[in-house]
Each structure stands twice: as structure tokens, then as C-alpha cells.
PDB file of C-alpha atoms in Angstrom:
ATOM      1  CA  GLU A   8     -18.251   0.816   5.970  1.00  0.00           C
ATOM      2  CA  PRO A   9     -17.298  -0.016   2.446  1.00  0.00           C
ATOM      3  CA  GLU A  10     -14.244  -2.123   1.876  1.00  0.00           C
ATOM      4  CA  VAL A  11     -11.872  -3.929  -0.529  1.00  0.00           C
ATOM      5  CA  THR A  12     -12.450  -7.927  -0.196  1.00  0.00           C
ATOM      6  CA  GLN A  13      -9.955  -9.911  -1.261  1.00  0.00           C
ATOM      7  CA  THR A  14     -10.343 -14.272  -1.963  1.00  0.00           C
ATOM      8  CA  PRO A  15      -8.515 -16.415  -1.050  1.00  0.00           C
ATOM      9  CA  SER A  16      -6.710 -15.307   2.247  1.00  0.00           C
ATOM     10  CA  HIS A  17      -4.032 -17.710   1.668  1.00  0.00           C
ATOM     11  CA  GLN A  18      -3.276 -19.846  -1.829  1.00  0.00           C
ATOM     12  CA  VAL A  19      -0.716 -22.318  -1.806  1.00  0.00           C
ATOM     13  CA  THR A  20       0.341 -23.779  -4.976  1.00  0.00           C
ATOM     14  CA  GLN A  21       3.152 -25.655  -7.187  1.00  0.00           C
ATOM     15  CA  MET A  22       5.944 -23.892  -9.006  1.00  0.00           C
ATOM     16  CA  GLY A  23       4.463 -24.072 -12.569  1.00  0.00           C
ATOM     17  CA  GLN A  24       0.808 -23.848 -11.762  1.00  0.00           C
ATOM     18  CA  GLU A  25      -1.694 -20.956 -12.877  1.00  0.00           C
ATOM     19  CA  VAL A  26      -3.027 -19.033  -9.898  1.00  0.00           C
ATOM     20  CA  ILE A  27      -5.958 -16.584 -10.037  1.00  0.00           C
ATOM     21  CA  LEU A  28      -6.237 -13.809  -6.922  1.00  0.00           C
ATOM     22  CA  ARG A  29      -9.523 -12.456  -6.819  1.00  0.00           C
ATOM     23  CA  CYS A  30     -10.619  -8.949  -5.328  1.00  0.00           C
ATOM     24  CA  VAL A  31     -14.111  -6.970  -5.041  1.00  0.00           C
ATOM     25  CA  PRO A  32     -13.284  -3.279  -4.836  1.00  0.00           C
ATOM     26  CA  ILE A  33     -15.457  -0.676  -3.232  1.00  0.00           C
ATOM     27  CA  SER A  34     -18.636  -0.483  -5.588  1.00  0.00           C
ATOM     28  CA  ASN A  35     -18.270   3.002  -6.688  1.00  0.00           C
ATOM     29  CA  HIS A  36     -14.322   3.115  -6.898  1.00  0.00           C
ATOM     30  CA  LEU A  37     -13.165   3.351 -10.738  1.00  0.00           C
ATOM     31  CA  TYR A  38      -9.310   2.905 -10.407  1.00  0.00           C
ATOM     32  CA  PHE A  39      -8.119  -0.705  -9.334  1.00  0.00           C
ATOM     33  CA  TYR A  40      -4.303  -1.382  -8.557  1.00  0.00           C
ATOM     34  CA  TRP A  41      -2.538  -4.693  -7.300  1.00  0.00           C
ATOM     35  CA  TYR A  42       0.471  -4.394  -5.164  1.00  0.00           C
ATOM     36  CA  ARG A  43       2.685  -7.294  -3.724  1.00  0.00           C
ATOM     37  CA  GLN A  44       4.910  -7.401  -0.295  1.00  0.00           C
ATOM     38  CA  ILE A  45       7.569 -10.286  -0.110  1.00  0.00           C
ATOM     39  CA  LEU A  46       8.269 -11.414   3.086  1.00  0.00           C
ATOM     40  CA  GLY A  47      10.314  -8.392   5.228  1.00  0.00           C
ATOM     41  CA  GLN A  48      10.460  -6.035   2.096  1.00  0.00           C
ATOM     42  CA  LYS A  49       8.420  -3.005   1.168  1.00  0.00           C
ATOM     43  CA  VAL A  50       5.178  -3.254  -0.714  1.00  0.00           C
ATOM     44  CA  GLU A  51       5.832  -2.910  -4.426  1.00  0.00           C
ATOM     45  CA  PHE A  52       3.214  -1.728  -6.873  1.00  0.00           C
ATOM     46  CA  LEU A  53       2.767  -4.177  -9.628  1.00  0.00           C
ATOM     47  CA  VAL A  54      -0.279  -2.622 -12.021  1.00  0.00           C
ATOM     48  CA  SER A  55      -3.099  -0.063 -12.051  1.00  0.00           C
ATOM     49  CA  PHE A  56      -6.373  -0.375 -14.130  1.00  0.00           C
ATOM     50  CA  TYR A  57      -8.811   2.192 -15.342  1.00  0.00           C
ATOM     51  CA  ASN A  58     -11.832   1.851 -17.722  1.00  0.00           C
ATOM     52  CA  ASN A  59     -11.292  -1.992 -18.536  1.00  0.00           C
ATOM     53  CA  GLU A  60      -7.525  -1.435 -19.399  1.00  0.00           C
ATOM     54  CA  ILE A  61      -3.703  -1.187 -17.917  1.00  0.00           C
ATOM     55  CA  SER A  62      -2.924   2.463 -17.231  1.00  0.00           C
ATOM     56  CA  GLU A  63       0.499   1.679 -15.588  1.00  0.00           C
ATOM     57  CA  LYS A  64       2.449  -1.562 -14.979  1.00  0.00           C
ATOM     58  CA  SER A  65       5.724  -2.062 -13.251  1.00  0.00           C
ATOM     59  CA  GLU A  66       8.580  -3.923 -14.323  1.00  0.00           C
ATOM     60  CA  ILE A  67       7.875  -6.900 -12.436  1.00  0.00           C
ATOM     61  CA  PHE A  68       4.468  -7.359 -14.231  1.00  0.00           C
ATOM     62  CA  ASP A  69       5.877  -9.307 -17.079  1.00  0.00           C
ATOM     63  CA  ASP A  70       3.914 -11.977 -19.354  1.00  0.00           C
ATOM     64  CA  GLN A  71       3.145 -14.053 -16.906  1.00  0.00           C
ATOM     65  CA  PHE A  72       1.094 -11.677 -14.767  1.00  0.00           C
ATOM     66  CA  SER A  73      -2.735 -10.311 -16.150  1.00  0.00           C
ATOM     67  CA  VAL A  74      -5.654  -8.483 -15.084  1.00  0.00           C
ATOM     68  CA  GLU A  75      -9.153  -8.771 -15.519  1.00  0.00           C
ATOM     69  CA  ARG A  76     -12.343  -7.216 -14.654  1.00  0.00           C
ATOM     70  CA  PRO A  77     -14.732 -10.160 -15.898  1.00  0.00           C
ATOM     71  CA  ASP A  78     -17.929  -8.734 -14.463  1.00  0.00           C
ATOM     72  CA  GLY A  79     -18.276  -5.129 -13.413  1.00  0.00           C
ATOM     73  CA  SER A  80     -17.277  -6.211  -9.794  1.00  0.00           C
ATOM     74  CA  ASN A  81     -14.598  -8.646  -9.573  1.00  0.00           C
ATOM     75  CA  PHE A  82     -11.150  -7.662 -10.128  1.00  0.00           C
ATOM     76  CA  THR A  83      -8.446 -10.334 -10.948  1.00  0.00           C
ATOM     77  CA  LEU A  84      -4.878 -10.937 -10.676  1.00  0.00           C
ATOM     78  CA  LYS A  85      -3.647 -13.912 -12.693  1.00  0.00           C
ATOM     79  CA  ILE A  86      -0.138 -15.497 -12.670  1.00  0.00           C
ATOM     80  CA  ARG A  87      -0.030 -17.735 -15.507  1.00  0.00           C
ATOM     81  CA  SER A  88       3.023 -20.183 -14.584  1.00  0.00           C
ATOM     82  CA  THR A  89       4.169 -19.337 -10.871  1.00  0.00           C
ATOM     83  CA  LYS A  90       8.207 -18.947  -9.956  1.00  0.00           C
ATOM     84  CA  LEU A  91       9.245 -19.619  -6.076  1.00  0.00           C
ATOM     85  CA  GLU A  92       9.888 -16.073  -6.478  1.00  0.00           C
ATOM     86  CA  ASP A  93       6.414 -15.032  -6.789  1.00  0.00           C
ATOM     87  CA  SER A  94       5.511 -16.218  -3.026  1.00  0.00           C
ATOM     88  CA  ALA A  95       4.159 -12.971  -1.271  1.00  0.00           C
ATOM     89  CA  MET A  96       1.489 -11.043   0.235  1.00  0.00           C
ATOM     90  CA  TYR A  97      -0.846  -9.660  -2.862  1.00  0.00           C
ATOM     91  CA  PHE A  98      -2.955  -6.676  -2.019  1.00  0.00           C
ATOM     92  CA  CYS A  99      -5.663  -5.103  -4.249  1.00  0.00           C
ATOM     93  CA  ALA A 100      -6.507  -1.775  -3.591  1.00  0.00           C
ATOM     94  CA  SER A 101      -9.025   0.867  -5.408  1.00  0.00           C
ATOM     95  CA  SER A 102      -9.712   4.238  -5.146  1.00  0.00           C
ATOM     96  CA  THR A 103     -12.852   6.887  -6.353  1.00  0.00           C
ATOM     97  CA  GLY A 104      -9.627   8.706  -8.505  1.00  0.00           C
ATOM     98  CA  GLY A 105      -9.525  12.507  -9.541  1.00  0.00           C
ATOM     99  CA  ALA A 106      -6.499  14.484  -9.308  1.00  0.00           C
ATOM    100  CA  GLY A 107      -5.297  14.805  -5.797  1.00  0.00           C
ATOM    101  CA  LYS A 108      -7.866  12.703  -4.352  1.00  0.00           C
ATOM    102  CA  ASN A 109      -6.072   9.555  -4.935  1.00  0.00           C
ATOM    103  CA  ILE A 110      -7.200   7.765  -1.577  1.00  0.00           C
ATOM    104  CA  GLN A 111      -6.474   3.840  -1.984  1.00  0.00           C
ATOM    105  CA  TYR A 112      -8.362   1.720   0.393  1.00  0.00           C
ATOM    106  CA  PHE A 113      -6.556  -1.923   0.550  1.00  0.00           C
ATOM    107  CA  GLY A 114      -7.854  -5.377   1.261  1.00  0.00           C
ATOM    108  CA  ALA A 115      -6.510  -7.722   3.763  1.00  0.00           C
ATOM    109  CA  GLY A 116      -4.227  -9.262   1.251  1.00  0.00           C
ATOM    110  CA  THR A 117      -3.865 -13.290  -0.147  1.00  0.00           C
ATOM    111  CA  ARG A 118      -0.851 -14.785   0.856  1.00  0.00           C
ATOM    112  CA  LEU A 119       0.485 -16.853  -1.925  1.00  0.00           C
ATOM    113  CA  SER A 120       2.787 -19.621  -1.269  1.00  0.00           C
ATOM    114  CA  VAL A 121       4.394 -21.481  -4.246  1.00  0.00           C
ATOM    115  CA  LEU A 122       5.994 -24.658  -3.287  1.00  0.00           C
TER     116      LEU A 122
ATOM    117  CA  GLY B  28      11.661   8.184 -10.058  1.00  0.00           C
ATOM    118  CA  ASN B  29      10.036   8.642  -7.039  1.00  0.00           C
ATOM    119  CA  SER B  30      11.243   7.258  -3.461  1.00  0.00           C
ATOM    120  CA  VAL B  31      10.889   7.046  -0.001  1.00  0.00           C
ATOM    121  CA  THR B  32      13.115   6.438   2.442  1.00  0.00           C
ATOM    122  CA  GLN B  33      12.116   5.468   5.716  1.00  0.00           C
ATOM    123  CA  MET B  34      13.565   4.912   9.538  1.00  0.00           C
ATOM    124  CA  GLU B  35      14.468   1.415   9.554  1.00  0.00           C
ATOM    125  CA  GLY B  36      13.239  -0.677  12.334  1.00  0.00           C
ATOM    126  CA  PRO B  37      12.106  -2.229  14.936  1.00  0.00           C
ATOM    127  CA  VAL B  38      11.073   0.651  16.953  1.00  0.00           C
ATOM    128  CA  THR B  39      10.305  -0.762  20.923  1.00  0.00           C
ATOM    129  CA  LEU B  40       8.600   1.947  23.252  1.00  0.00           C
ATOM    130  CA  SER B  41       7.102   1.948  26.372  1.00  0.00           C
ATOM    131  CA  GLU B  42       3.534   2.943  26.943  1.00  0.00           C
ATOM    132  CA  GLU B  43       3.114   6.589  26.859  1.00  0.00           C
ATOM    133  CA  ALA B  44       6.077   7.247  25.606  1.00  0.00           C
ATOM    134  CA  PHE B  45       6.823   9.955  22.629  1.00  0.00           C
ATOM    135  CA  LEU B  46       7.197   8.337  19.265  1.00  0.00           C
ATOM    136  CA  THR B  47       8.709   9.631  16.263  1.00  0.00           C
ATOM    137  CA  ILE B  48       9.186   7.777  12.793  1.00  0.00           C
ATOM    138  CA  ASN B  49      10.937   9.631  10.224  1.00  0.00           C
ATOM    139  CA  CYS B  50      10.271   9.477   6.714  1.00  0.00           C
ATOM    140  CA  THR B  51      11.855  11.449   3.788  1.00  0.00           C
ATOM    141  CA  TYR B  52      11.001  11.399   0.228  1.00  0.00           C
ATOM    142  CA  THR B  53      12.273  12.200  -3.572  1.00  0.00           C
ATOM    143  CA  ALA B  54       9.610  12.998  -5.922  1.00  0.00           C
ATOM    144  CA  THR B  55       9.151  15.636  -8.980  1.00  0.00           C
ATOM    145  CA  GLY B  56       6.627  17.929  -8.745  1.00  0.00           C
ATOM    146  CA  TYR B  57       4.124  18.079  -5.483  1.00  0.00           C
ATOM    147  CA  PRO B  58       3.004  14.601  -4.377  1.00  0.00           C
ATOM    148  CA  SER B  59       0.594  13.702  -1.933  1.00  0.00           C
ATOM    149  CA  LEU B  60       2.120  12.321   1.209  1.00  0.00           C
ATOM    150  CA  PHE B  61       0.572   9.222   3.264  1.00  0.00           C
ATOM    151  CA  TRP B  62       1.098   7.060   6.343  1.00  0.00           C
ATOM    152  CA  TYR B  63      -0.233   3.306   6.167  1.00  0.00           C
ATOM    153  CA  VAL B  64      -0.363   1.340   8.861  1.00  0.00           C
ATOM    154  CA  GLN B  65      -0.629  -2.611   8.795  1.00  0.00           C
ATOM    155  CA  TYR B  66      -2.113  -4.381  11.771  1.00  0.00           C
ATOM    156  CA  PRO B  67      -1.074  -8.154  12.692  1.00  0.00           C
ATOM    157  CA  GLY B  68      -2.999 -10.000  10.006  1.00  0.00           C
ATOM    158  CA  GLU B  69      -4.632  -7.371   8.246  1.00  0.00           C
ATOM    159  CA  GLY B  70      -4.581  -5.365   5.467  1.00  0.00           C
ATOM    160  CA  LEU B  71      -3.141  -1.587   4.633  1.00  0.00           C
ATOM    161  CA  GLN B  72      -4.945   1.372   6.538  1.00  0.00           C
ATOM    162  CA  LEU B  73      -4.626   4.951   5.626  1.00  0.00           C
ATOM    163  CA  LEU B  74      -3.557   6.665   8.789  1.00  0.00           C
ATOM    164  CA  LEU B  75      -3.520   9.890   7.342  1.00  0.00           C
ATOM    165  CA  LYS B  76      -2.394  12.336   4.511  1.00  0.00           C
ATOM    166  CA  ALA B  77      -1.242  15.693   3.407  1.00  0.00           C
ATOM    167  CA  THR B  78      -1.686  16.774  -0.140  1.00  0.00           C
ATOM    168  CA  LYS B  79       0.559  19.643  -0.275  1.00  0.00           C
ATOM    169  CA  ALA B  80       3.252  21.743   1.436  1.00  0.00           C
ATOM    170  CA  ASP B  81       2.930  22.642   5.227  1.00  0.00           C
ATOM    171  CA  ASP B  82      -0.248  20.704   5.405  1.00  0.00           C
ATOM    172  CA  LYS B  83      -0.939  18.812   8.717  1.00  0.00           C
ATOM    173  CA  GLY B  84      -2.491  15.398   8.428  1.00  0.00           C
ATOM    174  CA  SER B  85      -3.818  13.787  11.747  1.00  0.00           C
ATOM    175  CA  ASN B  86      -5.256  10.531  13.067  1.00  0.00           C
ATOM    176  CA  LYS B  87      -6.176   8.665  16.327  1.00  0.00           C
ATOM    177  CA  GLY B  88      -3.280  11.461  17.975  1.00  0.00           C
ATOM    178  CA  PHE B  89      -0.824  10.862  14.909  1.00  0.00           C
ATOM    179  CA  GLU B  90       0.500  13.704  13.353  1.00  0.00           C
ATOM    180  CA  ALA B  91       2.802  14.292  10.270  1.00  0.00           C
ATOM    181  CA  THR B  92       3.555  17.781   8.693  1.00  0.00           C
ATOM    182  CA  TYR B  93       4.683  17.952   4.530  1.00  0.00           C
ATOM    183  CA  ARG B  94       7.537  19.686   4.560  1.00  0.00           C
ATOM    184  CA  LYS B  95       8.806  20.490   1.451  1.00  0.00           C
ATOM    185  CA  GLU B  96      11.944  22.437   2.212  1.00  0.00           C
ATOM    186  CA  THR B  97      13.170  19.052   4.017  1.00  0.00           C
ATOM    187  CA  THR B  98      11.232  16.639   2.073  1.00  0.00           C
ATOM    188  CA  SER B  99       9.942  15.166   4.908  1.00  0.00           C
ATOM    189  CA  PHE B 100       6.990  13.536   6.442  1.00  0.00           C
ATOM    190  CA  HIS B 101       7.672  12.244   9.628  1.00  0.00           C
ATOM    191  CA  LEU B 102       5.308  10.694  11.610  1.00  0.00           C
ATOM    192  CA  GLU B 103       4.358  11.665  15.401  1.00  0.00           C
ATOM    193  CA  LYS B 104       2.485  10.658  18.489  1.00  0.00           C
ATOM    194  CA  GLY B 105       2.927  12.211  22.100  1.00  0.00           C
ATOM    195  CA  SER B 106       1.802   9.030  23.823  1.00  0.00           C
ATOM    196  CA  VAL B 107       1.426   5.904  22.207  1.00  0.00           C
ATOM    197  CA  GLN B 108      -0.602   2.688  23.370  1.00  0.00           C
ATOM    198  CA  VAL B 109      -0.046  -1.107  23.341  1.00  0.00           C
ATOM    199  CA  SER B 110      -2.665  -0.725  20.670  1.00  0.00           C
ATOM    200  CA  ASP B 111      -0.568   1.118  18.169  1.00  0.00           C
ATOM    201  CA  SER B 112       1.726  -1.879  18.030  1.00  0.00           C
ATOM    202  CA  ALA B 113       1.871  -2.349  13.868  1.00  0.00           C
ATOM    203  CA  VAL B 114       3.820  -1.749  10.832  1.00  0.00           C
ATOM    204  CA  TYR B 115       3.990   2.074   9.762  1.00  0.00           C
ATOM    205  CA  PHE B 116       4.472   2.547   6.085  1.00  0.00           C
ATOM    206  CA  CYS B 117       4.948   6.103   4.287  1.00  0.00           C
ATOM    207  CA  ALA B 118       4.024   6.502   0.817  1.00  0.00           C
ATOM    208  CA  LEU B 119       3.518   8.819  -1.815  1.00  0.00           C
ATOM    209  CA  SER B 120       1.983   9.641  -4.688  1.00  0.00           C
ATOM    210  CA  ALA B 121       2.285  11.899  -7.789  1.00  0.00           C
ATOM    211  CA  ASN B 122      -0.594  14.740  -6.884  1.00  0.00           C
ATOM    212  CA  PHE B 123      -1.815  14.246 -11.100  1.00  0.00           C
ATOM    213  CA  GLY B 124      -4.522  11.647 -12.096  1.00  0.00           C
ATOM    214  CA  ASN B 125      -4.148   8.270 -10.172  1.00  0.00           C
ATOM    215  CA  GLU B 126      -0.392   7.389  -9.862  1.00  0.00           C
ATOM    216  CA  LYS B 127       0.517   4.636  -7.862  1.00  0.00           C
ATOM    217  CA  LEU B 128       1.932   4.925  -4.559  1.00  0.00           C
ATOM    218  CA  THR B 129       5.420   4.227  -3.499  1.00  0.00           C
ATOM    219  CA  PHE B 130       6.155   3.055  -0.352  1.00  0.00           C
ATOM    220  CA  GLY B 131       8.891   3.094   2.103  1.00  0.00           C
ATOM    221  CA  THR B 132      10.028  -0.358   3.855  1.00  0.00           C
ATOM    222  CA  GLY B 133       7.854  -0.069   6.705  1.00  0.00           C
ATOM    223  CA  THR B 134       8.660   0.418  10.576  1.00  0.00           C
ATOM    224  CA  ARG B 135       7.406  -2.120  12.754  1.00  0.00           C
ATOM    225  CA  LEU B 136       6.625  -0.749  16.244  1.00  0.00           C
ATOM    226  CA  THR B 137       5.916  -2.701  19.218  1.00  0.00           C
ATOM    227  CA  ILE B 138       4.659  -1.045  22.477  1.00  0.00           C
ATOM    228  CA  ILE B 139       5.554  -2.671  25.729  1.00  0.00           C
ATOM    229  CA  PRO B 140       3.307  -1.943  28.862  1.00  0.00           C
TER     230      PRO B 140
END
């Protein structure tokens, strides 16, 4: 069964460093998403991406964040200068799209630890 | 804006007990409703969904009915198993385009033999 793949599973970084989280969505999907879950809190939407551009972003997704689909298969989330409060589990999701068909499939997540 | 209010956890039940996890929502229009499950160390998996009022989603013995009059989507299972131990998330998305999912806080369920 096709699945969304995320790498790495755990990323440890120093505050102020740049990190790139990688995702390979399901191959025929057109819509891509990033969510995050701070430990013990709810899953929060960060950004959605379609047709090589951001379609929606939350207030969390500030100038420190960016997304890219560099090669038609990968979908990346970059944090330019990490803060302690960026420590969270980051989930990538994808869907085929279409009104009423927004079933999003999630990867296993990348746990980001900022020290 | 849209929001989901979910029964606080954690919930601990004995095997074969009846399960209910409450979920209510606030949304404009007619959202689609979902239950996702997160097993230890894994990502979110879609458990079931309903896209319009009075629809019943079901999977693996779990059921939830989309109740527009009470804006609810409660998750039920008649007889839980140890393997059902996980965190359960109620979520909604606007039923047009490809809107983001809005999640509840999650309910951790532990089933003891």
C-alpha cells in the first residue's frame, strides 16, 4: 500500500541552526501539507501546498519556515533558524484532492529536538 | 473559525468494555469529519470518516455518526481490545477544495487485559 515517507525520524539540532525535514508524498497525490504536534498538545496545521505554491499557511508559519518541492517527488520543510519552541513532531501529509475527497494520508513524522 | 472539542483523556478500560469518545465541532457550512488514530511510535492513520449529515463512518468495529443537530461525531466501539490502545484524534475539514484539517486535542486510550 502506498505510504507517505518522512526522513529523518529524529533530528537533533542546536538553536539557531537550519534544518530541513524531508517527505516523499504518495506518488499520484497533488496536495501536500505540513502539521506539527508539540509534545502533549494537539496537531496543528502549518501549511498546504498545491501546484508548486503555498495555498494556505497558519500564523505559526512565519518567515523562518519555507516549503519546497524541489524535484517532483520530495516535499521539504525548512526552518532557517531553529528556536527551542520549534521542538515538536512534524507530520507531512498528502491527498489526491477534490471537493469532498480530502482524505489526507500522513507520514510517521520527524521528531525535531532543538537544544 | 473552525474548532474541534474532544473528550479529555486519558481513558482506561478493561478489554471487551464499551467505548465512547466524545467529539463536538464548530464550523461554518458542512464540514467533513474524521477520526484518526495514532499508535505508539507511528503516524496518524485515518480510522473513519463521514462527509455529510447522518452519515455513519465505520472501520475495525469503530463507528461514528455525523450529527448536525448536535454538531457531534462521537466515536464508539462495542468491545475494545488491547490492540486498540492508542491516541484518537477527531478532526474536520471544510467540505470544499482541499482545506486543512483542524484537530481536537486527542484522547489517549489504554485497554487493560
